Amino acid sequence: ESAPLILSSDGVFSGPAATSSQQSPSPPPPPSPASARHRARSHHHMASRLVQVSAVIFVLATVASVGHFAPGSATRLVLGARMPDYSGVDAGYGTVMRGEDVREPEPKGPQADEGSCSDVLLFLPGAGDPGRPPPDLPSRLGAYVVASLAATYTDMALVLLEDAADSTSVGCPDDTVQEHGSSFHFDGHYKIFPRGLSTLVRHPAWLSRGCGPPCPGKYGYGDWLRQSYSASGGTDIPGAASVLCEESASNVLVVTSESVFAYFRQLLPEMADRTSGESIRRAHGWAVNLGAAEDEAAIMSTLQGEDDIMDYAEALAARTGIPMLQPWISRDVQSFVAEHHMESWMSGNKPAIYKPEYQVPLAEYLVRFREVKCGTHHTYVATQHPFAVRDEVLSLPSIRGGRRTVPDKRRKRCLGFTFKVGPTPGDGGRVRNPTCRDRYDETIATVAELMVLARSSILVGDLSTSEGRLARFFR
């Protein structure tokens, strides 16, 4: 029921609820302290907007005064004699962001720093709260981003630890699994295959610092999981269980996809503090760990206000390219995009709508384009309800050239639309009793959709969902 908040070219918000802007063909430099201070306050208090977004419909793009929001595993893939050929995969599909917008930080490994594995943030992406279903894929990806922000601020190695029994939550690539009816087994040539989120995410060395799971002789996945649950009793740092690992001389904080948000929230006051020399040095080091140049790190260390600081940190994190994608994911997303003719949105030439729910009519999304640009918009609609959206499209007023427009007579002359409704597995909902391959197809469709939301020229969307919050991060 809230009206949108529109971000004008001078970086100032107007209206009670959401945002607008236009994506540049190349990434502008990070904002100056002056422009950063004029950036909009959205009054949510999350580590980043990945935790909570209260507005309903947002219009997102990028303008120079705001800066460009451009955005790997401890588990390694070991292959036998038969190695899949990834030579034909476009490098632009290696991250959700466009490849030309990515700038990875230099690795900081044990060879460069003898103490780089002495402090470890151990992240269990497949684990949620006890007694609750495991988090879905967008939630895991959001938690991964938040864990990356926390690890770089605290100057810790971020190590992923997957449940060895979780071989199917992200699904099974074609060249790793042979299915037999409802059962499957991994191809014998694949000695070790990444499980859980690591099937999707290629965790980079600059985050892991070359460190593996701590205390390998004493703690397995189940032991670390029990340690993470002990943090809810209030005896440790909020959201994180603290363990001294004598075997590897490591101080370990263990978090899950649920608890990492509580851990991040307790860091927020410290992250936003600029009242002492130590707090300024920490902010500078945080920016450097995220790959900032010296002038960018100087901006980060002098910014004031939690919202501006978090926006700037997220911008730096997004530019690193996280989450980076495994090569088989890149290959299959590229094939999916070609099959469904999504290239124009991937290249940033056309706008997109993200409509995850039934309740808000499609026309409410369409009228937001008037705040950005009149004319004809060839629009991609990402939705989990394609049949319902197609019915809504057919109910819109038609104008010449096969276009549709909005019901509001005052705006009909301004706006025209053609639509491509995004494909989903089965073209209309989740598959019952999905096989490992079905889940993989869902993963590929989800990643392709995130790429559209991140790369499209304009995004109008509901950013209150996990996927919507990720879209804001990438942009």
C-alpha positions as CSV (number, residue, x, y, z in Angstrom):
1,E,0.0,0.0,0.0
2,S,3.0,2.3,0.2
3,A,4.0,4.6,-2.7
4,P,7.4,4.2,-4.3
5,L,10.4,6.2,-3.3
6,I,12.2,7.6,-6.4
7,L,15.9,8.3,-6.4
8,S,16.6,11.3,-8.6
9,S,19.8,12.1,-10.6
10,D,21.2,14.2,-7.7
11,G,21.0,11.1,-5.4
12,V,18.1,12.4,-3.2
13,F,15.1,10.2,-2.4
14,S,11.5,11.5,-2.7
15,G,8.3,9.8,-1.7
16,P,7.6,7.5,1.3
17,A,8.9,4.1,0.3
18,A,11.3,2.9,-2.6
19,T,14.1,3.8,-5.3
20,S,14.9,4.6,-9.0
21,S,18.0,5.0,-11.2
22,Q,19.5,4.0,-14.5
23,Q,22.4,1.5,-15.1
24,S,25.5,3.0,-16.6
25,P,27.2,1.2,-19.5
26,S,30.5,1.2,-17.4
27,P,31.0,1.4,-13.7
28,P,31.5,5.0,-12.3
29,P,34.0,5.6,-9.5
30,P,32.8,5.1,-5.9
31,P,31.0,8.2,-4.5
32,S,32.9,11.0,-2.8
33,P,32.2,11.6,0.9
34,A,30.0,14.6,0.0
35,S,27.8,12.7,-2.4
36,A,27.7,9.7,0.0
37,R,26.3,11.9,2.7
38,H,23.5,13.0,0.5
39,R,22.5,9.4,-0.3
40,A,19.1,8.3,0.8
41,R,18.3,6.9,4.2
42,S,16.0,4.0,4.0
43,H,15.7,3.6,7.8
44,H,16.2,-0.2,7.9
45,H,18.9,-1.3,10.2
46,M,20.5,-4.3,8.7
47,A,24.1,-5.2,8.4
48,S,23.1,-4.3,4.9
49,R,19.7,-4.2,3.3
50,L,20.1,-8.0,3.0
51,V,18.6,-8.3,6.5
52,Q,15.4,-6.2,6.2
53,V,13.7,-4.1,3.6
54,S,10.4,-2.5,4.5
55,A,9.4,-0.9,1.2
56,V,7.3,-2.8,-1.3
57,I,8.1,-1.7,-4.9
58,F,11.5,-0.3,-5.8
59,V,12.8,1.1,-9.0
60,L,16.6,0.5,-9.2
61,A,19.2,1.7,-11.6
62,T,22.6,3.3,-11.2
63,V,23.6,7.0,-11.4
64,A,27.0,8.5,-11.0
65,S,26.1,10.3,-7.7
66,V,25.2,7.0,-6.1
67,G,28.1,4.9,-7.4
68,H,28.2,1.5,-9.0
69,F,27.1,-1.6,-7.2
70,A,29.0,-4.1,-9.2
71,P,29.7,-7.3,-7.5
72,G,34.2,-18.6,-3.7
73,S,35.2,-23.3,-1.5
74,A,37.1,-24.9,1.2
75,T,35.7,-28.0,-0.4
76,R,37.7,-28.7,-3.6
77,L,36.6,-30.5,-6.7
78,V,39.0,-33.3,-7.5
79,L,38.6,-34.9,-11.0
80,G,39.9,-38.1,-12.3
81,A,40.8,-38.8,-15.9
82,R,37.7,-37.4,-17.5
83,M,37.6,-33.6,-17.2
84,P,34.6,-31.7,-18.6
85,D,35.5,-29.1,-21.2
86,Y,34.7,-25.6,-19.9
87,S,36.7,-23.8,-22.6
88,G,33.6,-22.6,-24.4
89,V,32.1,-20.9,-21.4
90,D,31.8,-17.2,-21.6
91,A,33.8,-15.6,-18.7
92,G,31.0,-13.1,-18.3
93,Y,29.0,-15.9,-16.7
94,G,31.5,-16.5,-13.9
95,T,29.7,-14.1,-11.6
96,V,26.2,-12.7,-11.2
97,M,27.6,-9.3,-12.1
98,R,29.0,-8.5,-15.5
99,G,32.6,-9.6,-15.7
100,E,33.9,-6.2,-16.7
101,D,32.5,-4.8,-13.4
102,V,34.4,-7.2,-11.2
103,R,37.7,-6.4,-9.4
104,E,39.0,-9.2,-7.2
105,P,41.2,-8.4,-4.2
106,E,44.6,-9.9,-4.0
107,P,44.7,-13.2,-2.0
108,K,46.0,-13.0,1.6
109,G,47.2,-16.5,2.3
110,P,49.4,-18.4,4.8
111,Q,52.5,-17.9,2.6
112,A,52.0,-14.1,2.8
113,D,50.9,-14.0,6.4
114,E,51.8,-16.7,8.9
115,G,48.9,-15.7,11.1
116,S,46.2,-15.6,8.4
117,C,44.7,-18.9,9.6
118,S,44.9,-18.0,13.3
119,D,41.4,-16.3,13.2
120,V,38.7,-18.2,11.3
121,L,35.1,-17.4,10.7
122,L,33.7,-20.9,10.0
123,F,30.4,-20.7,7.9
124,L,28.0,-23.6,7.7
125,P,25.8,-22.5,4.7
126,G,23.4,-25.5,4.8
127,A,22.5,-25.1,8.5
128,G,19.7,-23.0,9.8
129,D,17.9,-22.8,13.2
130,P,17.4,-26.1,15.0
131,G,14.0,-27.7,14.2
132,R,13.5,-25.6,11.1
133,P,13.8,-26.5,7.4
134,P,17.2,-25.7,5.8
135,P,17.4,-22.2,4.3
136,D,16.6,-21.9,0.6
137,L,19.2,-20.9,-2.0
138,P,18.6,-17.1,-2.1
139,S,18.8,-17.1,1.7
140,R,22.1,-19.0,1.7
141,L,23.5,-16.7,-0.9
142,G,22.4,-13.7,1.2
143,A,24.0,-15.2,4.3
144,Y,27.2,-15.9,2.4
145,V,27.4,-12.2,1.4
146,V,26.8,-11.1,5.1
147,A,29.5,-13.6,6.3
148,S,31.9,-12.2,3.8
149,L,31.3,-8.7,5.0
150,A,31.8,-9.8,8.7
151,A,35.0,-11.8,7.9
152,T,36.6,-8.9,6.0
153,Y,35.7,-6.4,8.8
154,T,37.1,-8.6,11.6
155,D,40.1,-9.6,9.4
156,M,39.3,-13.3,9.6
157,A,39.6,-16.1,7.0
158,L,36.2,-17.1,5.9
159,V,36.0,-20.9,5.6
160,L,33.0,-22.8,4.2
161,L,32.2,-26.2,5.7
162,E,29.5,-28.3,3.9
163,D,27.6,-31.2,5.2
164,A,29.1,-34.2,3.4
165,A,25.6,-35.8,3.4
166,D,24.1,-32.8,1.5
167,S,24.6,-33.9,-2.0
168,T,21.3,-32.7,-3.5
169,S,20.1,-29.4,-2.0
170,V,21.5,-27.4,-5.0
171,G,21.1,-30.4,-7.3
172,C,23.4,-32.4,-9.5
173,P,25.1,-31.3,-12.8
174,D,24.6,-33.5,-15.8
175,D,28.2,-34.6,-16.0
176,T,28.6,-35.6,-12.4
177,V,25.5,-37.8,-11.7
178,Q,23.8,-40.8,-13.3
179,E,20.2,-41.1,-12.3
180,H,18.3,-44.4,-12.3
181,G,14.6,-43.6,-11.7
182,S,14.3,-42.0,-8.3
183,S,17.9,-42.9,-7.3
184,F,21.2,-41.5,-8.4
185,H,24.9,-42.0,-7.8
186,F,27.9,-39.8,-8.5
187,D,30.0,-40.7,-11.5
188,G,33.1,-42.7,-10.4
189,H,35.5,-40.4,-12.1
190,Y,34.6,-37.7,-9.6
191,K,36.5,-38.5,-6.5
192,I,35.2,-35.5,-4.5
193,F,32.3,-33.3,-5.5
194,P,31.4,-30.1,-3.7
195,R,28.3,-30.4,-1.6
196,G,25.6,-27.9,-0.6
197,L,26.2,-24.3,-1.5
198,S,29.7,-25.2,-2.8
199,T,28.1,-27.0,-5.7
200,L,27.2,-23.4,-6.8
201,V,29.7,-21.1,-5.2
202,R,33.4,-21.0,-6.1
203,H,34.9,-19.6,-2.8
204,P,37.8,-17.3,-3.6
205,A,41.3,-17.5,-2.1
206,W,41.2,-13.9,-1.0
207,L,38.3,-14.8,1.4
208,S,39.5,-18.2,2.5
209,R,43.2,-17.2,2.7
210,G,44.0,-20.7,1.7
211,C,42.7,-22.1,5.0
212,G,40.8,-25.3,5.4
213,P,38.4,-26.4,8.1
214,P,40.0,-26.0,11.5
215,C,40.6,-28.9,13.9
216,P,40.2,-31.5,11.2
217,G,41.3,-34.3,13.6
218,K,39.0,-33.3,16.4
219,Y,35.9,-31.8,14.9
220,G,33.7,-33.0,12.0
221,Y,30.7,-31.3,10.5
222,G,28.3,-32.6,13.2
223,D,30.6,-31.3,16.0
224,W,30.8,-27.8,14.4
225,L,27.0,-27.8,14.0
226,R,26.5,-28.6,17.6
227,Q,28.9,-25.8,18.5
228,S,26.9,-23.4,16.4
229,Y,23.7,-24.3,18.1
230,S,25.3,-23.6,21.5
231,A,25.6,-19.9,20.6
232,S,21.8,-19.5,20.9
233,G,22.1,-20.1,24.7
234,G,23.7,-16.7,25.1
235,T,27.1,-17.9,26.4
236,D,29.0,-16.8,23.3
237,I,29.2,-13.8,21.0
238,P,25.6,-13.2,19.8
239,G,25.0,-15.4,16.8
240,A,28.5,-17.1,16.9
241,A,30.0,-19.9,18.9
242,S,33.7,-19.3,19.9
243,V,36.1,-22.2,19.9
244,L,39.8,-22.3,20.5
245,C,41.3,-25.0,18.2
246,E,44.6,-26.0,19.7
247,E,45.3,-28.5,17.0
248,S,45.6,-25.8,14.3
249,A,46.2,-22.9,16.7
250,S,43.1,-21.1,15.5
251,N,40.5,-18.9,17.2
252,V,37.3,-20.0,15.5
253,L,33.9,-18.4,15.4
254,V,31.2,-20.7,13.9
255,V,28.0,-19.3,12.3
256,T,25.2,-20.7,10.2
257,S,23.0,-19.2,7.4
258,E,20.6,-18.1,10.2
259,S,22.9,-17.0,13.0
260,V,25.3,-15.0,10.9
261,F,22.7,-12.2,10.7
262,A,22.7,-11.9,14.5
263,Y,26.5,-11.9,14.6
264,F,26.6,-9.2,12.0
265,R,24.1,-7.0,13.9
266,Q,26.2,-7.0,17.0
267,L,29.1,-5.8,14.9
268,L,27.2,-2.9,13.4
269,P,27.8,-0.3,16.1
270,E,31.5,-1.0,15.9
271,M,31.5,-0.9,12.1
272,A,29.8,2.5,12.1
273,D,32.0,4.0,14.7
274,R,34.5,6.7,13.6
275,T,35.3,8.3,17.0
276,S,38.8,7.0,17.6
277,G,42.0,6.3,15.8
278,E,41.5,2.5,16.2
279,S,37.9,2.6,14.7
280,I,39.2,4.6,11.7
281,R,42.1,2.1,11.2
282,R,39.6,-0.8,11.3
283,A,37.4,0.9,8.7
284,H,40.4,1.5,6.5
285,G,41.5,-2.2,6.9
286,W,38.0,-3.4,6.1
287,A,38.0,-1.5,2.8
288,V,41.4,-2.8,1.9
289,N,40.3,-6.4,2.6
290,L,37.4,-5.7,0.2
291,G,39.9,-4.7,-2.5
292,A,39.6,-0.9,-2.2
293,A,42.1,1.4,-3.6
294,E,43.8,3.8,-1.2
295,D,41.5,6.7,-2.0
296,E,38.4,4.4,-1.6
297,A,39.7,3.2,1.7
298,A,40.2,6.8,2.9
299,I,36.6,7.5,2.0
300,M,35.4,4.4,3.9
301,S,37.4,5.4,7.0
302,T,35.8,8.9,7.1
303,L,32.2,8.2,6.1
304,Q,29.6,9.0,8.8
305,G,26.3,7.3,9.4
306,E,25.4,3.6,9.4
307,D,23.4,3.7,6.2
308,D,26.1,5.4,4.1
309,I,28.8,3.1,5.6
310,M,26.9,-0.1,4.9
311,D,26.0,1.0,1.3
312,Y,29.7,1.8,0.6
313,A,30.9,-1.5,2.1
314,E,28.3,-3.4,0.1
315,A,29.4,-1.6,-3.0
316,L,33.0,-2.7,-2.5
317,A,31.9,-6.3,-1.7
318,A,29.7,-6.4,-4.8
319,R,32.6,-5.3,-6.9
320,T,34.7,-8.3,-5.8
321,G,32.3,-10.6,-7.7
322,I,31.0,-12.6,-4.8
323,P,29.3,-15.0,-5.0
324,M,31.6,-16.4,-7.8
325,L,30.2,-19.4,-9.7
326,Q,31.6,-22.8,-10.3
327,P,32.4,-23.5,-14.0
328,W,29.6,-26.0,-14.5
329,I,27.1,-23.5,-13.2
330,S,28.5,-20.8,-15.6
331,R,28.3,-23.2,-18.5
332,D,24.7,-24.3,-17.8
333,V,23.5,-20.8,-17.0
334,Q,24.9,-19.7,-20.4
335,S,23.0,-22.5,-22.1
336,F,19.8,-21.6,-20.2
337,V,20.1,-17.9,-21.2
338,A,20.6,-18.8,-24.9
339,E,17.8,-21.3,-24.9
340,H,15.3,-18.7,-23.4
341,H,16.6,-15.7,-25.4
342,M,17.6,-13.7,-22.4
343,E,20.8,-12.1,-23.8
344,S,19.5,-8.6,-24.2
345,W,18.8,-8.3,-20.4
346,M,22.2,-9.9,-19.6
347,S,23.9,-7.2,-21.6
348,G,22.1,-4.4,-19.7
349,N,20.1,-3.2,-22.7
350,K,16.5,-3.8,-21.4
351,P,14.6,-3.4,-18.2
352,A,13.2,-6.0,-15.8
353,I,10.5,-6.4,-13.2
354,Y,10.8,-8.7,-10.2
355,K,7.3,-9.7,-9.0
356,P,7.4,-12.5,-6.5
357,E,3.8,-12.2,-5.2
358,Y,0.2,-12.2,-6.4
359,Q,-1.1,-9.3,-4.3
360,V,0.3,-6.2,-6.0
361,P,-1.1,-5.8,-9.6
362,L,1.4,-5.8,-12.5
363,A,0.1,-2.4,-13.4
364,E,1.5,-1.0,-10.2
365,Y,5.0,-2.0,-11.3
366,L,4.5,-0.6,-14.8
367,V,3.5,2.9,-13.7
368,R,6.9,3.2,-12.0
369,F,8.6,3.4,-15.3
370,R,7.1,6.8,-15.9
371,E,9.4,8.1,-13.1
372,V,12.4,6.9,-15.0
373,K,11.7,7.1,-18.7
374,C,8.7,7.3,-21.0
375,G,8.6,5.2,-24.2
376,T,8.4,1.6,-25.1
377,H,10.0,-0.9,-22.6
378,H,10.8,-4.4,-23.7
379,T,10.5,-5.9,-20.2
380,Y,11.5,-9.2,-18.6
381,V,9.2,-10.3,-15.7
382,A,10.9,-12.5,-13.2
383,T,8.2,-14.3,-11.2
384,Q,7.3,-17.6,-9.6
385,H,3.8,-17.3,-11.0
386,P,4.2,-17.1,-14.8
387,F,0.6,-18.1,-15.7
388,A,-0.9,-15.5,-13.4
389,V,1.4,-12.8,-14.9
390,R,0.6,-13.8,-18.4
391,D,-3.1,-13.4,-17.6
392,E,-2.4,-9.9,-16.2
393,V,-0.6,-9.0,-19.4
394,L,-3.5,-10.0,-21.5
395,S,-5.8,-7.9,-19.4
396,L,-3.8,-4.7,-19.9
397,P,-5.0,-2.2,-22.5
398,S,-3.5,-2.9,-26.0
399,I,-2.0,-0.2,-28.2
400,R,-0.6,-0.3,-31.7
401,G,2.4,-2.4,-32.5
402,G,1.2,-5.2,-30.3
403,R,2.2,-3.3,-27.2
404,R,0.4,-3.1,-23.9
405,T,0.0,-0.1,-21.6
406,V,-1.2,0.9,-18.2
407,P,-4.9,1.3,-17.4
408,D,-4.4,4.9,-16.2
409,K,-5.6,7.1,-19.1
410,R,-3.3,9.9,-18.1
411,R,-0.2,7.7,-18.6
412,K,-1.2,5.7,-21.7
413,R,0.6,8.0,-24.1
414,C,3.8,7.8,-22.0
415,L,4.3,4.1,-21.6
416,G,4.2,1.1,-23.9
417,F,5.4,-2.4,-23.1
418,T,6.2,-5.7,-24.6
419,F,6.8,-8.6,-22.2
420,K,8.9,-11.7,-21.8
421,V,7.8,-13.7,-18.7
422,G,10.7,-15.5,-17.2
423,P,10.8,-19.3,-17.4
424,T,10.7,-21.4,-14.3
425,P,11.2,-25.2,-14.1
426,G,8.1,-26.8,-15.3
427,D,6.9,-23.3,-16.4
428,G,4.7,-22.7,-13.4
429,G,5.7,-23.9,-10.0
430,R,7.8,-26.4,-8.1
431,V,8.1,-30.0,-9.3
432,R,6.6,-32.5,-6.8
433,N,9.1,-34.9,-5.4
434,P,12.0,-33.4,-7.4
435,T,15.0,-35.5,-8.4
436,C,18.5,-34.3,-7.9
437,R,18.5,-33.1,-11.5
438,D,15.2,-31.2,-11.0
439,R,16.7,-29.3,-8.2
440,Y,19.7,-28.5,-10.3
441,D,17.4,-27.1,-13.0
442,E,15.8,-24.9,-10.4
443,T,19.2,-23.7,-9.3
444,I,20.2,-22.8,-12.8
445,A,16.9,-20.9,-13.4
446,T,17.4,-19.0,-10.1
447,V,21.0,-17.9,-11.0
448,A,19.9,-16.8,-14.5
449,E,17.1,-14.8,-13.0
450,L,19.5,-13.2,-10.4
451,M,21.7,-12.2,-13.3
452,V,18.8,-10.6,-15.1
453,L,17.9,-8.6,-12.0
454,A,21.5,-7.6,-11.5
455,R,22.3,-6.6,-15.1
456,S,19.1,-5.2,-16.6
457,S,19.1,-1.5,-17.5
458,I,16.3,-0.7,-15.0
459,L,14.8,-2.9,-12.3
460,V,11.4,-2.4,-10.8
461,G,10.8,-4.9,-8.0
462,D,9.7,-6.0,-4.6
463,L,12.9,-6.1,-2.6
464,S,11.4,-7.5,0.6
465,T,12.3,-11.1,-0.3
466,S,15.7,-12.8,-0.1
467,E,16.1,-12.6,-3.9
468,G,15.0,-9.0,-4.0
469,R,17.6,-8.0,-1.3
470,L,20.3,-9.8,-3.3
471,A,19.2,-7.8,-6.4
472,R,19.7,-4.6,-4.5
473,F,23.1,-5.7,-3.3
474,F,24.3,-6.5,-6.9
475,R,23.1,-3.2,-8.2
